[in-house]
XYZ file of C-alpha atoms in Angstrom:
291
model
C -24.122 -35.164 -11.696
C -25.391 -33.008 -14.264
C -26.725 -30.648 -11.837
C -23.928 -30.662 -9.545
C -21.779 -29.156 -11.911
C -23.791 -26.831 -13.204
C -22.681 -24.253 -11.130
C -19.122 -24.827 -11.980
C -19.945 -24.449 -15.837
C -21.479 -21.422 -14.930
C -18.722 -20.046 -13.814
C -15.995 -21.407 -15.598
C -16.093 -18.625 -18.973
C -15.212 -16.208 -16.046
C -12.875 -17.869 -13.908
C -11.197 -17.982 -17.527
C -11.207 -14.839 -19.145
C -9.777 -13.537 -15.196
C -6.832 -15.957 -15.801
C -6.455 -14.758 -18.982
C -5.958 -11.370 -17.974
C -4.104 -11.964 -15.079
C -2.071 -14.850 -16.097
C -0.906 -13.578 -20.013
C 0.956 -10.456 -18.283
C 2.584 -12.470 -16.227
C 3.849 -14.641 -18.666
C 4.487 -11.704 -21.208
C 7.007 -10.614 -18.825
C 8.519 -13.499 -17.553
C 9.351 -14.472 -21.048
C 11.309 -11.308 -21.516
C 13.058 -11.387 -18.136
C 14.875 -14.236 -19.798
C 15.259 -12.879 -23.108
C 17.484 -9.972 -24.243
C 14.857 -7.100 -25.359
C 15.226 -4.177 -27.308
C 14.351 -0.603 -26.427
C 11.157 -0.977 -28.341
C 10.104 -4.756 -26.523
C 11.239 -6.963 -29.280
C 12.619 -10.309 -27.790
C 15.874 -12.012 -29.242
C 17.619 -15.368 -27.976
C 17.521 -16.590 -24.888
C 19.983 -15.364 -22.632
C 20.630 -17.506 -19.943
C 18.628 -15.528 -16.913
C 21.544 -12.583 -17.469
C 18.968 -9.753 -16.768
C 18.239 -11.606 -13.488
C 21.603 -11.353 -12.900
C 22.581 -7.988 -13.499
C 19.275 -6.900 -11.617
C 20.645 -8.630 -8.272
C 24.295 -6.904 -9.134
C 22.708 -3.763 -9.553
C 24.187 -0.907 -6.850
C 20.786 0.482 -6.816
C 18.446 -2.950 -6.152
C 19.186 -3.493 -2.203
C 18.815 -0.100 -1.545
C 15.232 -0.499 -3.369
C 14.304 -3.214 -1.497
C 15.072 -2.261 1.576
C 13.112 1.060 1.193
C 10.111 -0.244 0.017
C 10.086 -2.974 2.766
C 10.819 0.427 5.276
C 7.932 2.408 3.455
C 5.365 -0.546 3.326
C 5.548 -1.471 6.541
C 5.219 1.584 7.841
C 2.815 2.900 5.940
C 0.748 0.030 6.483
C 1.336 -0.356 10.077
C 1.134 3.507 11.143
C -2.398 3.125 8.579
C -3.704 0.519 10.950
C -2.836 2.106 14.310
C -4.453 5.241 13.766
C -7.737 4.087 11.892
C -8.471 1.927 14.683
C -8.934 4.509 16.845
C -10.913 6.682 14.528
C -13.004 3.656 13.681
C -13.939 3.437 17.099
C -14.802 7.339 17.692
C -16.484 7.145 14.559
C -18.796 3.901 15.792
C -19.951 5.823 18.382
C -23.035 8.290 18.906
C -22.496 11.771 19.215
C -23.363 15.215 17.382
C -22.293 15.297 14.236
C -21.450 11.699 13.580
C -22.437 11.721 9.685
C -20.654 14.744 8.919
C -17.407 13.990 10.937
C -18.063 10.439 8.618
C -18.033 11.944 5.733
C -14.948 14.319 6.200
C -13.108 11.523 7.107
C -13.917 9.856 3.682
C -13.366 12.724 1.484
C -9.877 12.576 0.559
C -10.306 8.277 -0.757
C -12.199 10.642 -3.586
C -9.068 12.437 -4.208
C -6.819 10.743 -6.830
C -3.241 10.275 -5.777
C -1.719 12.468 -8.201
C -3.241 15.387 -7.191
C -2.780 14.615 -3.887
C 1.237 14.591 -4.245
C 0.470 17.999 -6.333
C -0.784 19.671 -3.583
C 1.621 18.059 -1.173
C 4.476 18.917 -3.284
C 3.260 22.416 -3.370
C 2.750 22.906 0.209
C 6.532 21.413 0.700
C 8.182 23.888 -1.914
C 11.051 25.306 -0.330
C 10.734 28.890 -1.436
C 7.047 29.635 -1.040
C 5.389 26.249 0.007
C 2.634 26.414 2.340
C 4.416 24.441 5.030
C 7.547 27.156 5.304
C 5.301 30.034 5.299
C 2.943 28.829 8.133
C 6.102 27.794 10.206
C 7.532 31.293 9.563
C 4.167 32.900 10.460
C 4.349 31.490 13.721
C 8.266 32.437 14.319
C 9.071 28.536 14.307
C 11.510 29.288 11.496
C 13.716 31.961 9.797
C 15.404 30.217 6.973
C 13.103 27.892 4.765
C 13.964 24.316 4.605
C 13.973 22.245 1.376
C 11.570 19.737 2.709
C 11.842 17.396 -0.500
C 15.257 18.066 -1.646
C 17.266 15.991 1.026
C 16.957 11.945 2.058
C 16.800 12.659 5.812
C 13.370 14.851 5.575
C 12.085 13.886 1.870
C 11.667 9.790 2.901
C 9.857 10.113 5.849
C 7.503 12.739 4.686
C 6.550 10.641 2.221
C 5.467 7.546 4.915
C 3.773 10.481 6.381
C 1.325 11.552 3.668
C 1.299 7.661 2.509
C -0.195 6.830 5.740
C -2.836 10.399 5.796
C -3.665 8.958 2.047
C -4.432 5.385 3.468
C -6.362 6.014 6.269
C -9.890 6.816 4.567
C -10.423 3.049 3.010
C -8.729 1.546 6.294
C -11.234 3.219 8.716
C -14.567 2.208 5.982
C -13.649 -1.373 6.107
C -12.679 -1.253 9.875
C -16.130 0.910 10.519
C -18.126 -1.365 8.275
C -16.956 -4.277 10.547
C -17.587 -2.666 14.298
C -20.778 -1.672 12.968
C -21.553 -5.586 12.009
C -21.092 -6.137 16.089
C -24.002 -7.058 18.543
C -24.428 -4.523 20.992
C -26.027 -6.671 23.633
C -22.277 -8.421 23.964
C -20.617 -5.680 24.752
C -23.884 -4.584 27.089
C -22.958 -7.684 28.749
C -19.771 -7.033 29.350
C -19.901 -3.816 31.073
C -22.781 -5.031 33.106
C -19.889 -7.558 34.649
C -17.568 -4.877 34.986
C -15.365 -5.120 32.035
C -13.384 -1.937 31.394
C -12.945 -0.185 27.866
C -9.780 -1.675 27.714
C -10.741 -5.281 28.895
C -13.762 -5.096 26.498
C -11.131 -3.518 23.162
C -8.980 -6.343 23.992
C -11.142 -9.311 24.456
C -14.485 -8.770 22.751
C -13.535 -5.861 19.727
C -10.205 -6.995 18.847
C -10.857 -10.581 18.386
C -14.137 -9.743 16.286
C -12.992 -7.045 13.999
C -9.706 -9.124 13.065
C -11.289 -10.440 9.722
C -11.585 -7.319 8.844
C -8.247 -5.986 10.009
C -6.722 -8.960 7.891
C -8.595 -7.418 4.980
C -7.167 -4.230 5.305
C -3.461 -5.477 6.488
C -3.359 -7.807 3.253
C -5.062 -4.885 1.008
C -2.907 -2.115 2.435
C 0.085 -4.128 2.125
C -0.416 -4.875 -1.647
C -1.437 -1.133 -2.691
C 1.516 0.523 -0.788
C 4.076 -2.136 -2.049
C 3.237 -1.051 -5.610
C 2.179 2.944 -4.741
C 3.636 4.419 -7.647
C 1.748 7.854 -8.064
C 2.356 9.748 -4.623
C 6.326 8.876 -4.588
C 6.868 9.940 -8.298
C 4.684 12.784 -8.640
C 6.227 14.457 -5.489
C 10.127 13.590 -5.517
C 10.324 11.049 -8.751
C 12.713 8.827 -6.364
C 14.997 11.516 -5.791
C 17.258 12.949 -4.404
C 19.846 10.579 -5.865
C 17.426 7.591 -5.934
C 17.200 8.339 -1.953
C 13.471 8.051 -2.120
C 13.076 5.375 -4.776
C 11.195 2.056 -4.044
C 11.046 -1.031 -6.401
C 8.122 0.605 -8.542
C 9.492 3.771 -8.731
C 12.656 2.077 -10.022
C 11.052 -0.178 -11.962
C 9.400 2.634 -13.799
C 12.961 4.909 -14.381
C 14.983 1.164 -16.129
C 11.837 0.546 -18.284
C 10.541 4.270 -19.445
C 13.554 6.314 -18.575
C 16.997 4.113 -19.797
C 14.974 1.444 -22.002
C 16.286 -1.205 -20.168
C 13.424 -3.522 -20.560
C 14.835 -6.981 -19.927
C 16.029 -5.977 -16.002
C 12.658 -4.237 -15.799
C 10.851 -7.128 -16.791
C 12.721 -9.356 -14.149
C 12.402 -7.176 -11.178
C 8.836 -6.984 -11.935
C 8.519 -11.007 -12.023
C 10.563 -10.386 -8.316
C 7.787 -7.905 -7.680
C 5.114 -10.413 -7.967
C 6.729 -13.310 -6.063
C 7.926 -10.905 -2.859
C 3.979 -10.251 -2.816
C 2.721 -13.194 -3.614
C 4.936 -14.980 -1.052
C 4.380 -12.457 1.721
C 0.650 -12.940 1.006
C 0.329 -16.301 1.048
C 2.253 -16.386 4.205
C 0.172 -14.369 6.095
C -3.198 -15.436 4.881
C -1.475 -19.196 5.789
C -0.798 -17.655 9.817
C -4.085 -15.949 10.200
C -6.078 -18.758 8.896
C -3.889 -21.159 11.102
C -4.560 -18.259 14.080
C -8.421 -18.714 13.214
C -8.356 -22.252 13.797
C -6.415 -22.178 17.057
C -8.929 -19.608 18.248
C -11.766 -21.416 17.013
């Protein structure tokens, strides 16, 4: 008995100390999500889940949601379908592989921040480098405020959030094509599988581990990208680009409103943790069925 649990005892001081630092945030701030708080964090009496209810009343919170369910999904699925195919050019052997490797990974060194910088930059109105190469070319004769307006500002922003994502999505989809056994797939063009026939049937259904890694990952770090959104618009204009962690950010930091901060992010953390659950629950159940 003694030495069956061993390993458990082992392992219990850190399966601890990680609850510890996961779980006391959460509770922190689901404590003051019912409490009325201060500008400075102080909690006073109980107040009867009001901040939930003002946060669900709020003209701004639908709007929030539904952009960051628009910019996550997108992001994440326009991420997928374009590493997939670089994964696969990038498995195979030609001249050049390495470097063509390693120029795909160099902007996951880049922080985020600097990142939107340079984006933000480039999409400057007046003398970004975006205007002045479409001007070279006689595209263009008046510049365009790429940032300033909803229509072009949101969906420049999926843009660059899926260019930003791409790097870690095509290492972990590359890491798993390279884990395949080539005498499979020899197999299968020796019978006279096609490209196609052998990406549906014998890559697909191998590499989808991994793509469930990335999907779940991806769908986590976009849902709460904070850096590339504020540093290049800050959720304007008029709150056109914000999503719930941009938001989030602006009622804690900007108005002090710290009790309706704290509840949207305990609604944060359950639309993730649900969505998570969920799909780990249907690819596991998927895994089975195939199995």
């Amino acid at each position: 008995m003694g030495r069956a649990s061993a390993p458990y005892l082992l392992i219990l001081p850190s399966i601890l100390f990680a609850f510890w630092i996961i779980g006391y945030p959460i509770y922190d701030m689901a404590n003051m999500s019912v409490h009325a708080v201060n500008r400075f964090g102080k909690t006073a009496a109980f107040n009867d889940f009001a901040n939930y209810q003002r946060l669900f009343s709020h003209q701004l919170f639908i709007g929030c949601l539904i952009r960051t369910l628009v910019w996550t999904v997108f992001v994440v699925g326009g991420t997928v379908l374009l590493s997939v195919p670089i994964a696969l050019i990038l498995n195979e052997k030609f001249f050049g592989r390495t470097l063509a490797r390693i120029i795909i990974m160099l902007p996951w060194a880049v922080s985020l921040t600097m990142t939107g910088i340079v984006w933000r930059w480039s999409l400057n109105g007046q003398f970004g480098m975006v205007n002045a190469t479409l001007r070279e070319f006689g595209l263009q004769d008046t510049p365009i405020e790429w940032l300033a307006t909803s229509t072009t500002a949101f969906p420049i922003l999926i843009a660059i959030g899926i260019l930003v994502s791409i790097p870690f999505t095509v290492t972990v989809i590359l890491g798993g094509l390279s884990s395949l056994q080539a005498d499979v797939f020899e197999a299968a063009r020796i019978d006279g599988a096609t490209a196609w026939q052998r990406f549906r049937y014998l890559t697909l259904p191998l590499i989808r581990p991994f793509l469930n890694i990335v999907l779940v990952l991806n769908f986590i770090y976009v849902f709460n990208s904070f850096p590339l959104i504020w540093v290049m618009t800050q959720g304007d204009p008029a709150n056109s680009t914000d999503i719930l962690v941009t938001w989030l950010y602006k009622l804690a930091f900007r108005y002090g409103e710290l009790g309706i901060a704290s509840a949207l992010s305990i609604v944060m953390f359950v639309i993730l943790l649900a969505l998570t659950i969920t799909y780990a629950a249907l690819a596991m159940r998927n895994e089975r069925s195939t199995a």
